[in-house]
Coordinates of C-alpha atoms in Angstrom, one line a residue:
M6 CA 117.8 -116.0 -231.9
K7 CA 118.0 -118.3 -229.0
K8 CA 121.8 -118.2 -229.0
Y9 CA 121.6 -114.4 -229.0
L10 CA 119.1 -114.4 -225.9
L11 CA 121.2 -116.9 -224.3
A12 CA 124.4 -114.6 -224.8
V13 CA 122.5 -111.7 -223.4
V14 CA 121.4 -113.7 -220.2
L15 CA 125.0 -114.9 -219.7
L16 CA 126.3 -111.3 -220.0
F17 CA 123.7 -110.0 -217.6
I18 CA 124.7 -112.8 -215.1
T19 CA 128.3 -112.1 -215.5
S20 CA 128.1 -108.3 -215.1
T21 CA 125.7 -109.1 -212.0
I22 CA 128.4 -111.2 -210.3
S23 CA 131.1 -108.8 -211.3
F24 CA 129.3 -105.8 -209.6
A25 CA 128.7 -108.0 -206.5
Q26 CA 132.3 -108.9 -206.3
H27 CA 133.4 -105.5 -206.4
K28 CA 130.8 -103.7 -204.2
K29 CA 132.3 -101.2 -202.0
P30 CA 132.5 -102.2 -198.3
A31 CA 130.4 -100.1 -195.9
L32 CA 132.0 -99.8 -192.3
N33 CA 130.6 -99.6 -189.0
I34 CA 133.7 -98.6 -186.5
V35 CA 133.8 -98.5 -182.7
F36 CA 136.6 -96.5 -181.6
I37 CA 138.2 -97.8 -178.3
G38 CA 140.2 -95.5 -176.3
N39 CA 141.3 -92.8 -173.4
S40 CA 141.2 -89.1 -173.5
I41 CA 142.9 -88.7 -176.4
T42 CA 140.2 -90.8 -178.4
Q43 CA 137.6 -89.1 -176.6
G44 CA 138.8 -85.6 -177.6
V45 CA 139.2 -83.8 -174.3
Q46 CA 139.9 -80.0 -174.4
L47 CA 138.7 -79.8 -178.0
A48 CA 136.0 -77.2 -178.7
D49 CA 133.8 -79.7 -180.5
A50 CA 134.9 -83.3 -179.6
A51 CA 131.9 -84.5 -181.8
T52 CA 133.4 -83.2 -185.0
E53 CA 137.0 -82.5 -184.0
A54 CA 138.1 -85.6 -181.9
P55 CA 140.5 -88.3 -184.0
P56 CA 137.4 -90.7 -184.5
A57 CA 135.5 -88.0 -186.3
T58 CA 138.4 -86.9 -188.2
A59 CA 139.4 -90.4 -189.1
V60 CA 135.9 -91.2 -190.5
A61 CA 136.0 -87.9 -192.3
Y62 CA 139.1 -88.9 -194.2
L63 CA 137.5 -92.4 -194.7
Q64 CA 134.4 -90.8 -196.3
K65 CA 136.3 -89.3 -198.9
Q66 CA 137.8 -92.7 -200.2
K67 CA 136.5 -93.9 -203.3
N68 CA 137.0 -97.6 -202.6
L69 CA 134.4 -97.3 -199.6
D70 CA 130.8 -97.0 -199.2
T71 CA 129.1 -95.6 -196.1
V72 CA 131.3 -95.2 -193.1
S73 CA 129.5 -95.0 -189.4
F74 CA 131.1 -94.9 -186.1
S75 CA 131.0 -94.5 -182.3
N76 CA 133.5 -92.8 -180.1
Q77 CA 133.8 -95.0 -177.0
G78 CA 136.8 -93.0 -175.7
H79 CA 136.9 -92.3 -171.8
S80 CA 139.3 -89.9 -170.2
G81 CA 141.7 -91.6 -167.7
Y82 CA 140.5 -95.2 -168.7
T83 CA 143.0 -98.1 -168.9
T84 CA 142.9 -101.7 -170.3
L85 CA 141.4 -102.8 -166.8
D86 CA 138.5 -100.4 -167.5
F87 CA 137.5 -102.0 -170.8
L88 CA 137.7 -105.7 -169.6
P89 CA 134.5 -107.8 -170.2
G90 CA 132.2 -107.5 -167.4
T91 CA 132.6 -104.0 -166.9
G92 CA 130.1 -101.2 -167.7
T93 CA 132.5 -99.7 -170.1
F94 CA 132.8 -102.9 -172.1
S95 CA 129.0 -103.4 -172.1
K96 CA 128.8 -99.7 -173.7
V97 CA 131.2 -100.9 -176.5
E98 CA 129.1 -103.9 -177.3
D99 CA 125.7 -101.9 -177.0
A100 CA 127.6 -99.4 -179.4
A101 CA 128.3 -102.1 -181.8
N102 CA 124.8 -103.5 -181.8
A103 CA 123.3 -100.1 -182.2
F104 CA 124.4 -99.6 -185.9
T105 CA 121.7 -99.8 -188.5
N106 CA 123.6 -101.3 -191.3
K107 CA 123.9 -104.9 -190.0
D108 CA 125.8 -105.8 -193.4
A109 CA 128.6 -103.4 -193.0
L110 CA 132.1 -104.6 -192.0
L111 CA 132.4 -104.0 -188.1
I112 CA 135.6 -102.7 -186.9
F113 CA 137.0 -102.2 -183.3
S114 CA 139.8 -99.6 -183.5
I115 CA 141.8 -100.0 -180.2
K116 CA 144.1 -97.1 -178.9
L117 CA 144.9 -97.9 -175.2
G118 CA 148.2 -97.7 -173.1
T119 CA 148.8 -94.0 -172.2
N120 CA 147.1 -94.2 -168.7
D121 CA 148.2 -98.0 -168.0
S122 CA 151.9 -96.7 -168.4
A123 CA 151.4 -94.1 -165.7
I124 CA 153.6 -94.5 -162.4
H125 CA 150.4 -94.0 -160.3
G126 CA 147.0 -92.6 -160.7
P127 CA 144.9 -94.4 -163.4
H128 CA 143.2 -97.7 -162.5
G129 CA 145.7 -100.3 -162.0
A130 CA 148.7 -98.2 -163.2
P131 CA 151.6 -99.1 -163.6
V132 CA 150.4 -101.9 -165.9
S133 CA 153.2 -104.3 -166.7
P134 CA 153.8 -105.0 -170.5
E135 CA 152.7 -108.7 -169.9
D136 CA 149.6 -107.6 -168.2
Y137 CA 148.8 -105.1 -170.7
Q138 CA 149.1 -107.6 -173.5
K139 CA 147.0 -110.0 -171.3
N140 CA 144.2 -107.5 -170.8
L141 CA 144.3 -106.7 -174.6
K142 CA 143.7 -110.2 -175.3
T143 CA 141.0 -110.8 -172.8
I144 CA 139.2 -107.9 -174.3
V145 CA 139.7 -109.2 -178.2
D146 CA 138.7 -112.6 -177.3
K147 CA 135.3 -111.4 -175.8
L148 CA 135.0 -109.1 -178.7
L149 CA 135.6 -112.0 -181.4
A150 CA 133.3 -114.3 -179.6
D151 CA 130.3 -112.1 -179.3
F152 CA 131.0 -110.5 -182.9
P153 CA 132.5 -113.6 -184.9
K154 CA 132.9 -111.4 -188.1
A155 CA 134.5 -108.3 -186.5
V156 CA 137.8 -106.9 -187.3
I157 CA 140.1 -105.7 -184.8
I158 CA 142.6 -102.8 -185.4
F159 CA 145.4 -101.8 -182.7
Q160 CA 146.7 -98.3 -183.3
H161 CA 150.1 -97.9 -181.6
P162 CA 150.0 -95.5 -178.7
L163 CA 151.1 -92.0 -178.8
W164 CA 154.3 -90.0 -177.5
Y165 CA 153.8 -87.6 -174.5
S166 CA 156.4 -85.5 -173.0
P167 CA 158.6 -87.2 -170.4
N168 CA 157.6 -84.5 -167.7
T169 CA 153.9 -85.1 -168.1
Y170 CA 152.5 -85.1 -164.4
N171 CA 148.9 -84.0 -163.8
G172 CA 146.5 -85.7 -161.7
A173 CA 148.3 -88.9 -162.9
K174 CA 152.3 -89.3 -162.7
Y175 CA 153.7 -90.4 -166.0
L176 CA 157.3 -88.8 -166.5
Q177 CA 160.3 -90.8 -168.5
E178 CA 159.5 -94.0 -166.6
G179 CA 155.9 -94.1 -168.0
L180 CA 157.0 -92.9 -171.4
N181 CA 159.4 -95.9 -171.3
R182 CA 156.8 -98.3 -170.4
L183 CA 154.4 -96.9 -173.0
Q184 CA 157.0 -97.9 -175.5
S185 CA 157.5 -101.3 -174.2
Y186 CA 153.6 -101.9 -175.0
V187 CA 154.3 -101.6 -178.9
P188 CA 156.2 -105.1 -179.2
M189 CA 153.4 -106.7 -176.9
I190 CA 150.8 -105.2 -179.5
D191 CA 152.6 -106.5 -182.3
G192 CA 153.2 -110.0 -180.9
L193 CA 149.4 -110.1 -179.8
V194 CA 148.5 -109.6 -183.4
K195 CA 150.9 -112.1 -184.7
S196 CA 149.6 -114.8 -182.4
Y197 CA 146.0 -114.1 -183.8
A198 CA 147.3 -114.6 -187.5
T199 CA 146.8 -118.4 -187.0
T200 CA 143.7 -118.4 -184.7
N201 CA 141.8 -115.7 -186.4
P202 CA 143.2 -115.2 -189.8
K203 CA 142.3 -111.7 -191.3
Q204 CA 140.6 -110.5 -188.1
V205 CA 143.2 -108.8 -186.0
F206 CA 145.7 -106.3 -187.3
V207 CA 148.2 -103.6 -186.3
G208 CA 146.9 -100.2 -187.5
D209 CA 149.1 -97.1 -187.2
T210 CA 152.4 -97.2 -186.2
K211 CA 153.5 -93.5 -187.3
A212 CA 151.7 -91.1 -185.0
F213 CA 154.3 -91.9 -182.2
A214 CA 157.3 -90.2 -183.9
Y215 CA 154.9 -87.7 -185.6
F216 CA 153.8 -86.1 -182.4
E217 CA 157.2 -86.4 -180.8
K218 CA 158.6 -84.3 -183.7
N219 CA 155.7 -81.9 -183.9
H220 CA 154.4 -81.6 -180.3
L221 CA 154.8 -77.9 -180.1
T222 CA 152.4 -77.4 -182.9
D223 CA 150.1 -80.6 -182.6
L224 CA 149.8 -80.8 -178.9
I225 CA 148.2 -78.7 -176.1
P226 CA 150.6 -77.2 -173.7
E227 CA 149.2 -78.0 -170.1
N228 CA 150.6 -76.8 -166.7
G229 CA 151.8 -79.7 -164.9
K230 CA 153.9 -80.4 -161.5
Q231 CA 156.9 -80.5 -163.5
G232 CA 156.3 -77.7 -165.9
T233 CA 154.6 -77.4 -169.3
F234 CA 153.9 -80.8 -170.6
Y235 CA 152.5 -82.2 -173.7
L236 CA 150.0 -84.9 -173.8
H237 CA 146.5 -84.3 -175.7
P238 CA 146.3 -83.2 -179.4
N239 CA 144.9 -79.8 -180.3
K240 CA 142.7 -79.5 -183.3
K241 CA 145.4 -79.6 -185.7
G242 CA 146.8 -82.5 -183.9
A243 CA 143.4 -84.5 -183.6
E244 CA 143.0 -83.9 -187.4
A245 CA 146.5 -85.4 -188.2
L246 CA 145.9 -88.3 -185.7
G247 CA 142.5 -89.1 -187.4
K248 CA 144.2 -89.2 -190.8
F249 CA 146.7 -91.7 -189.7
W250 CA 144.0 -93.9 -188.2
G251 CA 141.7 -93.5 -191.3
M252 CA 144.9 -94.4 -193.5
A253 CA 145.5 -97.5 -191.4
I254 CA 141.9 -98.6 -191.2
N255 CA 141.6 -98.0 -195.2
K256 CA 144.7 -99.9 -195.8
V257 CA 143.5 -103.0 -193.6
V258 CA 140.1 -102.8 -195.5
R259 CA 141.5 -102.5 -199.0
R260 CA 144.0 -105.3 -198.8
N261 CA 141.6 -107.6 -197.1
F262 CA 138.1 -106.9 -197.7
K263 CA 137.7 -105.9 -201.3

């Protein structure tokens, strides 16, 4: 009888441990970005902007528990606007602290670079590739210092048409500069692999080519100083971008935080 009871107890303990080990992770995500992240020109940014559609995708994934998020996208902002010490950075940290589930995995999803790449107009533009990387590192270092268990995911920047020229001037020069930021992101992530293993990752890398190919259907035609240009996702494009981000985030979580 004693042996039977002992076997039952051991089975219960083993089952409990196994359940704990396979508990689905809950996520708290702060999306950092510019007007694309913010969802400007969308009818209902709260539900249609890429962060909302990314979370809608994540909430359908069977390997995840609850997913909460905060959209900290700001139109026209560059990496300089998000540096520690700015009001914008404080709002990012306030958003991270405001989540109610303190046991959830905290993720900062960062998609910056469009405004940095401009010839002139946005704060600090044009930002050199080296300064762009330096600014990102300054932001990430502070986030990791204040949230030691947080995960950072860099989404690659998006394509825009080479005649983009609204209040700010981008054009082909800006697009070339934007593409020069990509190896800076990838190199920065690689450097964190030794100092902060499993904390800083590259996220989406596919959206740039997707929007270049599908800009007539997924980006909003806008009147500019050099004709109709394409920069901001429409509803269809925001849903596609959100799925790209969601897939990238889930891939990081699934591979590293089971």
